[in-house]
mmCIF file of N, CA, C and O in Angstrom:
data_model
loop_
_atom_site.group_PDB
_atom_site.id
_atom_site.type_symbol
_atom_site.label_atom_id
_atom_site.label_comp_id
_atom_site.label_asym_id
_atom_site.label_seq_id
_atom_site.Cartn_x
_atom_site.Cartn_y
_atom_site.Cartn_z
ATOM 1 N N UNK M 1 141.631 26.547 -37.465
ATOM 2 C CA UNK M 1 142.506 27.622 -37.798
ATOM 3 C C UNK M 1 143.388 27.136 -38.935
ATOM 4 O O UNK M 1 143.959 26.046 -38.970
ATOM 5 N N UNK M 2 143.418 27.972 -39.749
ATOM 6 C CA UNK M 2 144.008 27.733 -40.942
ATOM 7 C C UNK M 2 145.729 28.694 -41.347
ATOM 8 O O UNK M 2 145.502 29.828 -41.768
ATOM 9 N N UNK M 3 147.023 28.394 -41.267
ATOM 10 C CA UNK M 3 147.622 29.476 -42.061
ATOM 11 C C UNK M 3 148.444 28.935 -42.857
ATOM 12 O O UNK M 3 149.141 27.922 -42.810
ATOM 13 N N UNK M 4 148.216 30.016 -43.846
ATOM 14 C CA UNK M 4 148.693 29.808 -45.424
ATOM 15 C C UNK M 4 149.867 31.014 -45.424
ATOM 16 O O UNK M 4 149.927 32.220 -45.182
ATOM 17 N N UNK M 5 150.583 30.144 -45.763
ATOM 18 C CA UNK M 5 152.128 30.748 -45.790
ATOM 19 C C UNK M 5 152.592 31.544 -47.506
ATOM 20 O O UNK M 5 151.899 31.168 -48.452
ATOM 21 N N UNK M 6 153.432 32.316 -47.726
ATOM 22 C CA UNK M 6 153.057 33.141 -48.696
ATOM 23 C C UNK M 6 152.535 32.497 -49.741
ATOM 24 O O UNK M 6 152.601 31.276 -49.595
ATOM 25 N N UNK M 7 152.036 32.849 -50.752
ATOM 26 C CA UNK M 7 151.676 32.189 -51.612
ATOM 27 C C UNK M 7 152.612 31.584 -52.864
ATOM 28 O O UNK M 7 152.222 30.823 -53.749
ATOM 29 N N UNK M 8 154.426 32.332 -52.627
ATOM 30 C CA UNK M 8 155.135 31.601 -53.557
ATOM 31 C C UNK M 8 155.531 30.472 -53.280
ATOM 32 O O UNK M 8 156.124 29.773 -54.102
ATOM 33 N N UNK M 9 155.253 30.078 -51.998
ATOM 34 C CA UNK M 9 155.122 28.431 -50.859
ATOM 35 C C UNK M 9 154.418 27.925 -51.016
ATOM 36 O O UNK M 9 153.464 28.422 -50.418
ATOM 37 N N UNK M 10 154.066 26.835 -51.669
ATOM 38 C CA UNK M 10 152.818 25.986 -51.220
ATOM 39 C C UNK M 10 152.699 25.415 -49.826
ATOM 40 O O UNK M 10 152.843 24.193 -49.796
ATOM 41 N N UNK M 11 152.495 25.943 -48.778
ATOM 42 C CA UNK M 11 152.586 25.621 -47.824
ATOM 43 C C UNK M 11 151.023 25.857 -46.682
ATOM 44 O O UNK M 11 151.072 27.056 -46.409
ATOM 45 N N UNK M 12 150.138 25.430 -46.179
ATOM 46 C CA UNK M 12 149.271 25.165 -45.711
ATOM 47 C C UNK M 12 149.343 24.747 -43.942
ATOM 48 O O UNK M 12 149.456 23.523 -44.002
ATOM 49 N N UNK M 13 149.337 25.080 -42.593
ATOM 50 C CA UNK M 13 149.057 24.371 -41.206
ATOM 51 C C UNK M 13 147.859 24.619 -41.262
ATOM 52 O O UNK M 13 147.187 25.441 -41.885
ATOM 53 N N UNK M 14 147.560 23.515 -40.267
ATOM 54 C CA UNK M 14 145.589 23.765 -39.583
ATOM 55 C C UNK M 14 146.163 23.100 -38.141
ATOM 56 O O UNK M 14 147.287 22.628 -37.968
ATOM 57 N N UNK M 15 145.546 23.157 -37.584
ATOM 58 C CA UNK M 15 145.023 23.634 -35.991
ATOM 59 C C UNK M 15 143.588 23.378 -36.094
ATOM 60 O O UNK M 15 142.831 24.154 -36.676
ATOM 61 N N UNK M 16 143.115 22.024 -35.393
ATOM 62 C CA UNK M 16 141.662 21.857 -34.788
ATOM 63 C C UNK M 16 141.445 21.954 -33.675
ATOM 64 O O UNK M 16 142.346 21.284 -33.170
ATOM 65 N N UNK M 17 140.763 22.392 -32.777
ATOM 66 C CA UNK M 17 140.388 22.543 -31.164
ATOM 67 C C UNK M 17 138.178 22.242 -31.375
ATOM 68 O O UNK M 17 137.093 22.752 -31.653
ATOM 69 N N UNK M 18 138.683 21.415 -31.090
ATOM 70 C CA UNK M 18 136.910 20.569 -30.920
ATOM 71 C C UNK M 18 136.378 21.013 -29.448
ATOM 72 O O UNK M 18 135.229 21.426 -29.292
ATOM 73 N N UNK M 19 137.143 20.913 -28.574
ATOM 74 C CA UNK M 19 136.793 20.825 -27.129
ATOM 75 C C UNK M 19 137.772 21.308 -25.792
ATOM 76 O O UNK M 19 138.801 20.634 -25.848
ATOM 77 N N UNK M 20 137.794 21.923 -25.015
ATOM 78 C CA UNK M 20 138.260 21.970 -24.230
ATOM 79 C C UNK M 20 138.892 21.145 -23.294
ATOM 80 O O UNK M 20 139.794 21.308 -22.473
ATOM 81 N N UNK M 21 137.886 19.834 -23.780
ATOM 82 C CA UNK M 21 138.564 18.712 -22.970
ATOM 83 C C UNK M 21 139.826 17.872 -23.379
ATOM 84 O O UNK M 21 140.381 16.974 -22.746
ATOM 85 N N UNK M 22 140.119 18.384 -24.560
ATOM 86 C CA UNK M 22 141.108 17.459 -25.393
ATOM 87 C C UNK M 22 141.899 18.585 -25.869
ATOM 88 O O UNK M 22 141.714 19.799 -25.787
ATOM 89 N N UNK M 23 143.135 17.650 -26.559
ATOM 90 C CA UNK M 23 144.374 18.206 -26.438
ATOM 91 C C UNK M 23 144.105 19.132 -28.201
ATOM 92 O O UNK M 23 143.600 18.289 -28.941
ATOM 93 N N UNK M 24 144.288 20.483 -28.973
ATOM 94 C CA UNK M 24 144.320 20.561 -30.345
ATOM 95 C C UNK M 24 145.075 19.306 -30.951
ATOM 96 O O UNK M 24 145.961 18.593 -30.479
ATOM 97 N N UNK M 25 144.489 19.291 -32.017
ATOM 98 C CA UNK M 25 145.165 18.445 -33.398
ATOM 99 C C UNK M 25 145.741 19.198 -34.083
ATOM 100 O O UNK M 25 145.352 20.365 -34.137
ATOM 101 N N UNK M 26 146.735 18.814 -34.746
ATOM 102 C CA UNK M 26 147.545 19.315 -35.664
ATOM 103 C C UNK M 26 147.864 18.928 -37.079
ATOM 104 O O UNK M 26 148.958 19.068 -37.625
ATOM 105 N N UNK M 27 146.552 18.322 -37.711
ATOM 106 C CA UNK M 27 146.511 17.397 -38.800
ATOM 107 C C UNK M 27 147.666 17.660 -39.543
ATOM 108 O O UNK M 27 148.424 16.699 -39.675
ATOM 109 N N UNK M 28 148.160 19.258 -40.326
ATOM 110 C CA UNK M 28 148.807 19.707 -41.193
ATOM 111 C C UNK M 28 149.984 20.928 -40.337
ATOM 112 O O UNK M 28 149.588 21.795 -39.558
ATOM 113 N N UNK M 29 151.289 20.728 -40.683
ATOM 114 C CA UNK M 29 151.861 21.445 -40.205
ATOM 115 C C UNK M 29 152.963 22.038 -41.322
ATOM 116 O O UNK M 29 153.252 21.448 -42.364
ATOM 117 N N UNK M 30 153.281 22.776 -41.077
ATOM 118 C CA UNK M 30 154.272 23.598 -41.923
ATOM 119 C C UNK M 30 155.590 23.666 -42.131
ATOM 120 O O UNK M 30 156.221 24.493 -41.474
ATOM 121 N N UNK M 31 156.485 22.573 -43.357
ATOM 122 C CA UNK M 31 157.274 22.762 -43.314
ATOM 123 C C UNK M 31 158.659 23.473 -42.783
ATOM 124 O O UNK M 31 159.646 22.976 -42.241
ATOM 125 N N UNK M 32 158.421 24.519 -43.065
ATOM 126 C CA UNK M 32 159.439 25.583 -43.015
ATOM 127 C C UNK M 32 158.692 26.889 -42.148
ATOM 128 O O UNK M 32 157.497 27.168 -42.053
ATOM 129 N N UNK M 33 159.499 27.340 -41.758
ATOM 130 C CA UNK M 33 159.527 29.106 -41.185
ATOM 131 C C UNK M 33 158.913 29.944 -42.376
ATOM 132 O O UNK M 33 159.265 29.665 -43.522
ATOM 133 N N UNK M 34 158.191 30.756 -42.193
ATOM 134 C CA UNK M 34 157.539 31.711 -43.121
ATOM 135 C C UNK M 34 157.939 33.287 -42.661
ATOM 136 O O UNK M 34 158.713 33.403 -41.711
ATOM 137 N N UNK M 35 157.557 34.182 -43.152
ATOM 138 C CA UNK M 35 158.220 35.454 -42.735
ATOM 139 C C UNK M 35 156.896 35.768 -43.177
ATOM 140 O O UNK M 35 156.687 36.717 -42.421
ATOM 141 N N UNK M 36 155.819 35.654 -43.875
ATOM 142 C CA UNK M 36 154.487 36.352 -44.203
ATOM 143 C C UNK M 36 153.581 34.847 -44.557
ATOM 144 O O UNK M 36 154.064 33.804 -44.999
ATOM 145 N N UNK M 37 152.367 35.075 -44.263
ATOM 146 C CA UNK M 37 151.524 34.559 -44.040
ATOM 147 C C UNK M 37 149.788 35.044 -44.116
ATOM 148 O O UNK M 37 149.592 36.206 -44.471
ATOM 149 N N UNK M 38 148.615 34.218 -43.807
ATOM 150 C CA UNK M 38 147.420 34.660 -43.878
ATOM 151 C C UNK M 38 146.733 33.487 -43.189
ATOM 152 O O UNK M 38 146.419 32.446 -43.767
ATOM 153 N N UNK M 39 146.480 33.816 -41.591
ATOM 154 C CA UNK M 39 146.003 33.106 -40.631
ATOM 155 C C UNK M 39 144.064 33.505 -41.127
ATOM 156 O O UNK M 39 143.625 34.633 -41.351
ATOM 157 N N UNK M 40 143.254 32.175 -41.173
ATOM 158 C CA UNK M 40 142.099 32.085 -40.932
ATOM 159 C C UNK M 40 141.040 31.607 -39.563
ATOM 160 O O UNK M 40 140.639 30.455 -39.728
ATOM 161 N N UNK M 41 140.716 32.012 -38.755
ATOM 162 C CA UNK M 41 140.291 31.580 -37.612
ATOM 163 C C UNK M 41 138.897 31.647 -37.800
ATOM 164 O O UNK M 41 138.173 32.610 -38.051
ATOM 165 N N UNK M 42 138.595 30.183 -37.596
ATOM 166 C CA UNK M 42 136.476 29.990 -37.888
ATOM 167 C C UNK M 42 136.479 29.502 -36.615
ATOM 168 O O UNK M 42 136.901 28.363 -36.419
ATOM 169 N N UNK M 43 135.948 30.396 -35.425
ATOM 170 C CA UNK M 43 135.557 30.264 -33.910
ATOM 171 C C UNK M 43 133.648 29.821 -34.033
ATOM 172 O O UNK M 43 132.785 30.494 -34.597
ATOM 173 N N UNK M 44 133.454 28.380 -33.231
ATOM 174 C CA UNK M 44 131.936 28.307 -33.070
ATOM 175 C C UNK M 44 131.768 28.049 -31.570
ATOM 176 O O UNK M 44 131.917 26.952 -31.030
ATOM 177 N N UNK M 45 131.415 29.284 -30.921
ATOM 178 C CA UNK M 45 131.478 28.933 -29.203
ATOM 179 C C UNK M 45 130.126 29.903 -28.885
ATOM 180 O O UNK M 45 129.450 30.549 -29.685
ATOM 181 N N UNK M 46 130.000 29.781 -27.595
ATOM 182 C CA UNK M 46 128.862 30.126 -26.803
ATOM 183 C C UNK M 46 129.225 31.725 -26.755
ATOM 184 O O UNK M 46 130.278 32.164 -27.216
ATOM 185 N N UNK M 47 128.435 32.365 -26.270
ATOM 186 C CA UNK M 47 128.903 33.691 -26.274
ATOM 187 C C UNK M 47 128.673 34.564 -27.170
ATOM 188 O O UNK M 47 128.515 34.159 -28.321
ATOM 189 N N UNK M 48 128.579 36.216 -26.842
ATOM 190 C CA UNK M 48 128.902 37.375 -27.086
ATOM 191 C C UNK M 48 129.524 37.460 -29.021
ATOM 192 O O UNK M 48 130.741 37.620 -29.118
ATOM 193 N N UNK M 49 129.025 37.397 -29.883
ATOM 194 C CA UNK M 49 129.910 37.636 -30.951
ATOM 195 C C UNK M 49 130.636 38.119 -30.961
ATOM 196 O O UNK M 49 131.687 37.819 -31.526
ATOM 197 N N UNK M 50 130.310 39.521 -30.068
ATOM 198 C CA UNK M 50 131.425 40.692 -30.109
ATOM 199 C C UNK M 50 132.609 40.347 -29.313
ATOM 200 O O UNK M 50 133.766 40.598 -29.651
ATOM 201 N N UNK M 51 132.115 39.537 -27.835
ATOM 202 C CA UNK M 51 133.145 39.306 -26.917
ATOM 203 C C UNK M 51 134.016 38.330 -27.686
ATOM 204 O O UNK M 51 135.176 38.741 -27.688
ATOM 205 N N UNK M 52 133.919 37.551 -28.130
ATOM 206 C CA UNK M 52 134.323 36.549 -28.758
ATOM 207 C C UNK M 52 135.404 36.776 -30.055
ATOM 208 O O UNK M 52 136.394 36.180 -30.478
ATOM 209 N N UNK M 53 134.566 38.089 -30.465
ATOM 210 C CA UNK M 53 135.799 38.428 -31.705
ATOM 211 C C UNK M 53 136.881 39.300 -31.079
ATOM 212 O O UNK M 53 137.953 39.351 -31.681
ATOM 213 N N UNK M 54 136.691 40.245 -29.537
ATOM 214 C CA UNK M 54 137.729 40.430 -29.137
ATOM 215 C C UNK M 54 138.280 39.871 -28.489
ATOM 216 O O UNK M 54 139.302 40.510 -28.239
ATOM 217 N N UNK M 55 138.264 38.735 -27.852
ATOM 218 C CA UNK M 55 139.152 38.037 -27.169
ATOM 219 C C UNK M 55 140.122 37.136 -28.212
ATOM 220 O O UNK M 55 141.206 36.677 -27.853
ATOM 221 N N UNK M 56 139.524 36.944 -29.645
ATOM 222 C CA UNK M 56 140.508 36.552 -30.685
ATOM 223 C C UNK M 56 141.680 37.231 -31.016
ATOM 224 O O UNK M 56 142.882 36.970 -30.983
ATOM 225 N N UNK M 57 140.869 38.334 -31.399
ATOM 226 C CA UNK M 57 141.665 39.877 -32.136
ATOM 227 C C UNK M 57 142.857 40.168 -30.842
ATOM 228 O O UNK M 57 143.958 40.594 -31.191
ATOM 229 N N UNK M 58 142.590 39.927 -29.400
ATOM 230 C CA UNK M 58 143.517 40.653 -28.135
ATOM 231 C C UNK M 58 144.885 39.193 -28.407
ATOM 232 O O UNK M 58 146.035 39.285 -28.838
ATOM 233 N N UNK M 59 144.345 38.358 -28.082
ATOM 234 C CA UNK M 59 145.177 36.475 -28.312
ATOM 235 C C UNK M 59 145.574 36.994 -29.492
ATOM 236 O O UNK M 59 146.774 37.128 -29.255
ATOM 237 N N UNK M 60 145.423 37.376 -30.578
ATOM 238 C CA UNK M 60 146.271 36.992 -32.052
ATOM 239 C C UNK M 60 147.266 38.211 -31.755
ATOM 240 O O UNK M 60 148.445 37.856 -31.777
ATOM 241 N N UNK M 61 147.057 39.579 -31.479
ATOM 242 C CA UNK M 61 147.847 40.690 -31.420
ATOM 243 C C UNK M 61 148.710 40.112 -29.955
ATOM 244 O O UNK M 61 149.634 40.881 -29.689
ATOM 245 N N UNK M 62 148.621 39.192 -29.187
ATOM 246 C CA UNK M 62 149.396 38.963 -27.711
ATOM 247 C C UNK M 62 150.285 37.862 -28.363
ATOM 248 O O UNK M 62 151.507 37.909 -28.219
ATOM 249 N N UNK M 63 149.776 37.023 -28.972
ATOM 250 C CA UNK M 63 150.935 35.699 -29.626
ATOM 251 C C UNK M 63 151.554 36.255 -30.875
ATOM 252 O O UNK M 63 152.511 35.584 -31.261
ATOM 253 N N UNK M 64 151.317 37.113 -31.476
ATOM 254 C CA UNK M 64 152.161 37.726 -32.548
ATOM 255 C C UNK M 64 153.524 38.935 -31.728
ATOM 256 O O UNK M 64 154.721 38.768 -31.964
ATOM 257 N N UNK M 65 153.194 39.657 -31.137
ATOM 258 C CA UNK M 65 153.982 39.992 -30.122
ATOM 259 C C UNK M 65 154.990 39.205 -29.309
ATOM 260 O O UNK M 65 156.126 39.533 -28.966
ATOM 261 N N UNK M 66 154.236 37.967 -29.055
ATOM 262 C CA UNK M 66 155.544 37.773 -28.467
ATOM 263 C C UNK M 66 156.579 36.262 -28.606
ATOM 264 O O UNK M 66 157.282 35.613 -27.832
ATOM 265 N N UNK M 67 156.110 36.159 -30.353
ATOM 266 C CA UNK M 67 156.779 35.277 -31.170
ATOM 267 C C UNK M 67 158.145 36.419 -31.556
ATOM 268 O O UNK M 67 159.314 36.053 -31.680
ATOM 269 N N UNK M 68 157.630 37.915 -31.707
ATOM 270 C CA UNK M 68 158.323 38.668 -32.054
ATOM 271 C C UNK M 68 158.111 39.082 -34.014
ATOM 272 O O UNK M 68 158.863 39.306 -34.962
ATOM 273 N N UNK M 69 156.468 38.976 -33.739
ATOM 274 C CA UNK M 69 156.014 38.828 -34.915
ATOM 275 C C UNK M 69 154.881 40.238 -34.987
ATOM 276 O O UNK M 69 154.520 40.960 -34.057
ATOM 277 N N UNK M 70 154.546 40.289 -36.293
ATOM 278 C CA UNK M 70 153.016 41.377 -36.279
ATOM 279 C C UNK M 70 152.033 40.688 -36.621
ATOM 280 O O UNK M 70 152.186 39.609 -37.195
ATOM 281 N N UNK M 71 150.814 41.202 -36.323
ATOM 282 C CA UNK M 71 149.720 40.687 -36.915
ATOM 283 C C UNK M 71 148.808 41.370 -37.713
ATOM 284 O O UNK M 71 148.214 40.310 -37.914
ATOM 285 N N UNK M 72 148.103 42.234 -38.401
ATOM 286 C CA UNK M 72 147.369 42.702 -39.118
ATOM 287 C C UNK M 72 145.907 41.999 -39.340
ATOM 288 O O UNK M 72 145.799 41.000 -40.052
ATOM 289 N N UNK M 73 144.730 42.632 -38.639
ATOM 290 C CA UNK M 73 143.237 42.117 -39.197
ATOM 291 C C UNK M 73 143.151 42.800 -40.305
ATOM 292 O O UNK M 73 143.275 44.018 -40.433
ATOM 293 N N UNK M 74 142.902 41.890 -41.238
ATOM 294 C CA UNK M 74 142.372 42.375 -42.861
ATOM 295 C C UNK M 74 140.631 42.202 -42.636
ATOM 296 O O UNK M 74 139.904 42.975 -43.261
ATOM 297 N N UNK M 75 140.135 41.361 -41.900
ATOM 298 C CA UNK M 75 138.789 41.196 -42.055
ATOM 299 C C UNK M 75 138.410 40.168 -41.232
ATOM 300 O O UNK M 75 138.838 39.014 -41.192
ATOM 301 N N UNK M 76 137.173 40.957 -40.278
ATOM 302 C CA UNK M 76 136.451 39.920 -39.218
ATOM 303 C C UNK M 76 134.863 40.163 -39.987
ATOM 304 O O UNK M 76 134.239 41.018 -40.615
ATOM 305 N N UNK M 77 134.735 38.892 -39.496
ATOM 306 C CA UNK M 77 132.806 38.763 -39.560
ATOM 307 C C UNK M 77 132.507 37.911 -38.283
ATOM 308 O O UNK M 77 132.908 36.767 -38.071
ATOM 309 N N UNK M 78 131.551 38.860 -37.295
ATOM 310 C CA UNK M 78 131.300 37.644 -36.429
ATOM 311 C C UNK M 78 129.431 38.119 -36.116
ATOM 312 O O UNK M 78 129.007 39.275 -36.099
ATOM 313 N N UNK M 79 128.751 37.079 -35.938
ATOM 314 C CA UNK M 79 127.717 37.140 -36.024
ATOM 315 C C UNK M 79 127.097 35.872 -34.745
ATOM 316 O O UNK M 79 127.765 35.258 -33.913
ATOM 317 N N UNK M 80 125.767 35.822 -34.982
ATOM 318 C CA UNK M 80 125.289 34.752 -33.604
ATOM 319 C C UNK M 80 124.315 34.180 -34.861
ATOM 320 O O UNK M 80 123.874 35.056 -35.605
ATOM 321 N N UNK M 81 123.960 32.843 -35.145
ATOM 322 C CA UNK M 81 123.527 32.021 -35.977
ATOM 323 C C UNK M 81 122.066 32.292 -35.421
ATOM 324 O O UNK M 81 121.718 32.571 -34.273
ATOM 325 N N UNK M 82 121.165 32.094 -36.807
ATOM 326 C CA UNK M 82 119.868 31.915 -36.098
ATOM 327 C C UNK M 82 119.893 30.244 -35.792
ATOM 328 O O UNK M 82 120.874 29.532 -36.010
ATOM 329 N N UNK M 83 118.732 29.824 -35.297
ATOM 330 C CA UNK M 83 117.610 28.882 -34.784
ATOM 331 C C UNK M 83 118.003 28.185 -35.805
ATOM 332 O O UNK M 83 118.181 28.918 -36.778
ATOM 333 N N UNK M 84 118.275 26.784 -36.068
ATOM 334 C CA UNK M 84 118.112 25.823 -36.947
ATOM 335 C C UNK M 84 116.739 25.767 -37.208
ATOM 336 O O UNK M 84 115.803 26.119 -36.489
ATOM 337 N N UNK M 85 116.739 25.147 -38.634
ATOM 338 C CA UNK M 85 115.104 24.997 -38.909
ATOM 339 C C UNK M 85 115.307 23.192 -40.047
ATOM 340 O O UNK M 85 115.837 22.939 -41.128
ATOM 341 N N UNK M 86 114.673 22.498 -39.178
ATOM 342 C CA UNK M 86 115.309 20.864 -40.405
ATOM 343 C C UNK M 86 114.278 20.546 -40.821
ATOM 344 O O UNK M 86 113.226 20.335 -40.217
ATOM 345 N N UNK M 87 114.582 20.475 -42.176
ATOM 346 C CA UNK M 87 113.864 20.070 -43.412
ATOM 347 C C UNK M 87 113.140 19.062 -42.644
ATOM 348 O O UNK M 87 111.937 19.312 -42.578
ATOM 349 N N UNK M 88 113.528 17.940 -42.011
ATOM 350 C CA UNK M 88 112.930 16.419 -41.733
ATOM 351 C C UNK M 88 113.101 16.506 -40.010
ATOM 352 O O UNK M 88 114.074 16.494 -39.255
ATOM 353 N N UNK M 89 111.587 16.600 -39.817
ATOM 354 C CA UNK M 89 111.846 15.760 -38.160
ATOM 355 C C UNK M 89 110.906 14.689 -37.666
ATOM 356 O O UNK M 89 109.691 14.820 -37.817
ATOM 357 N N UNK M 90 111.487 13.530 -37.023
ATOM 358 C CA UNK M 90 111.220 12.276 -36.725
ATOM 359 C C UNK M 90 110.500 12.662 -35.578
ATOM 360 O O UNK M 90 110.942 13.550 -34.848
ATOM 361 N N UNK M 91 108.953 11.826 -35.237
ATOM 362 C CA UNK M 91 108.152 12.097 -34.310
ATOM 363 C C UNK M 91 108.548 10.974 -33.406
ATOM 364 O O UNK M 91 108.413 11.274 -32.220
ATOM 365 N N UNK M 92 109.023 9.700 -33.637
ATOM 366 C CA UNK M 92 109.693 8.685 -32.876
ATOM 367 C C UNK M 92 110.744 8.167 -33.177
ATOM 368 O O UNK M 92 111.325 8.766 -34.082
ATOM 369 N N UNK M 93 111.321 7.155 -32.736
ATOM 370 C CA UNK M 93 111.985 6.693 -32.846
ATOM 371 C C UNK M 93 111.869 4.759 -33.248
ATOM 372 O O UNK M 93 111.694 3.888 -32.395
ATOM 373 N N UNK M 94 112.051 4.497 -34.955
ATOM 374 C CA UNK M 94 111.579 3.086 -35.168
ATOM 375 C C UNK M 94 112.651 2.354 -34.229
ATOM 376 O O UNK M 94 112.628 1.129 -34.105
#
């Protein structure tokens, strides 16, 4: 998760979540308080595309609420990946 704070800020947070089993990282965090912003969320999980983009879309409109904030979707894409296909596959192992 990515948010970019207005753009007369150079200002940048990210938010990694690898696993459920571990705690998020917080590589980059954000100076200052922002009043406008542009949150990016790249979700890769099991599941429903669709379920998946609403349980984002319900969480972003529930934590914007009750920071005492709004949220606005400008634009979702959610899709289910095909089948990998690899250039190179090893029949053993040297």
């Amino acid at each position: 998760m990515t948010l970019t704070a207005d753009p007369k800020v150079d200002q940048v947070g990210t938010l990694n979540l690898v696993s459920t089993a571990v705690e998020p990282e917080l590589p980059q965090a954000l100076e200052h308080g922002l009043s406008a912003g542009e949150l990016v969320v790249n979700l890769r999980a099991e599941g429903r595309p669709e379920t998946l983009r609403d349980a984002v879309e319900s969480g972003l409109v529930a934590s914007a609420a009750a920071a005492g904030a709004k949220a606005h979707v400008v634009y979702v894409e959610h899709f289910r990946p095909g089948r990998p296909v690899p250039t190179h596959r090893m029949n053993a192992v040297q």
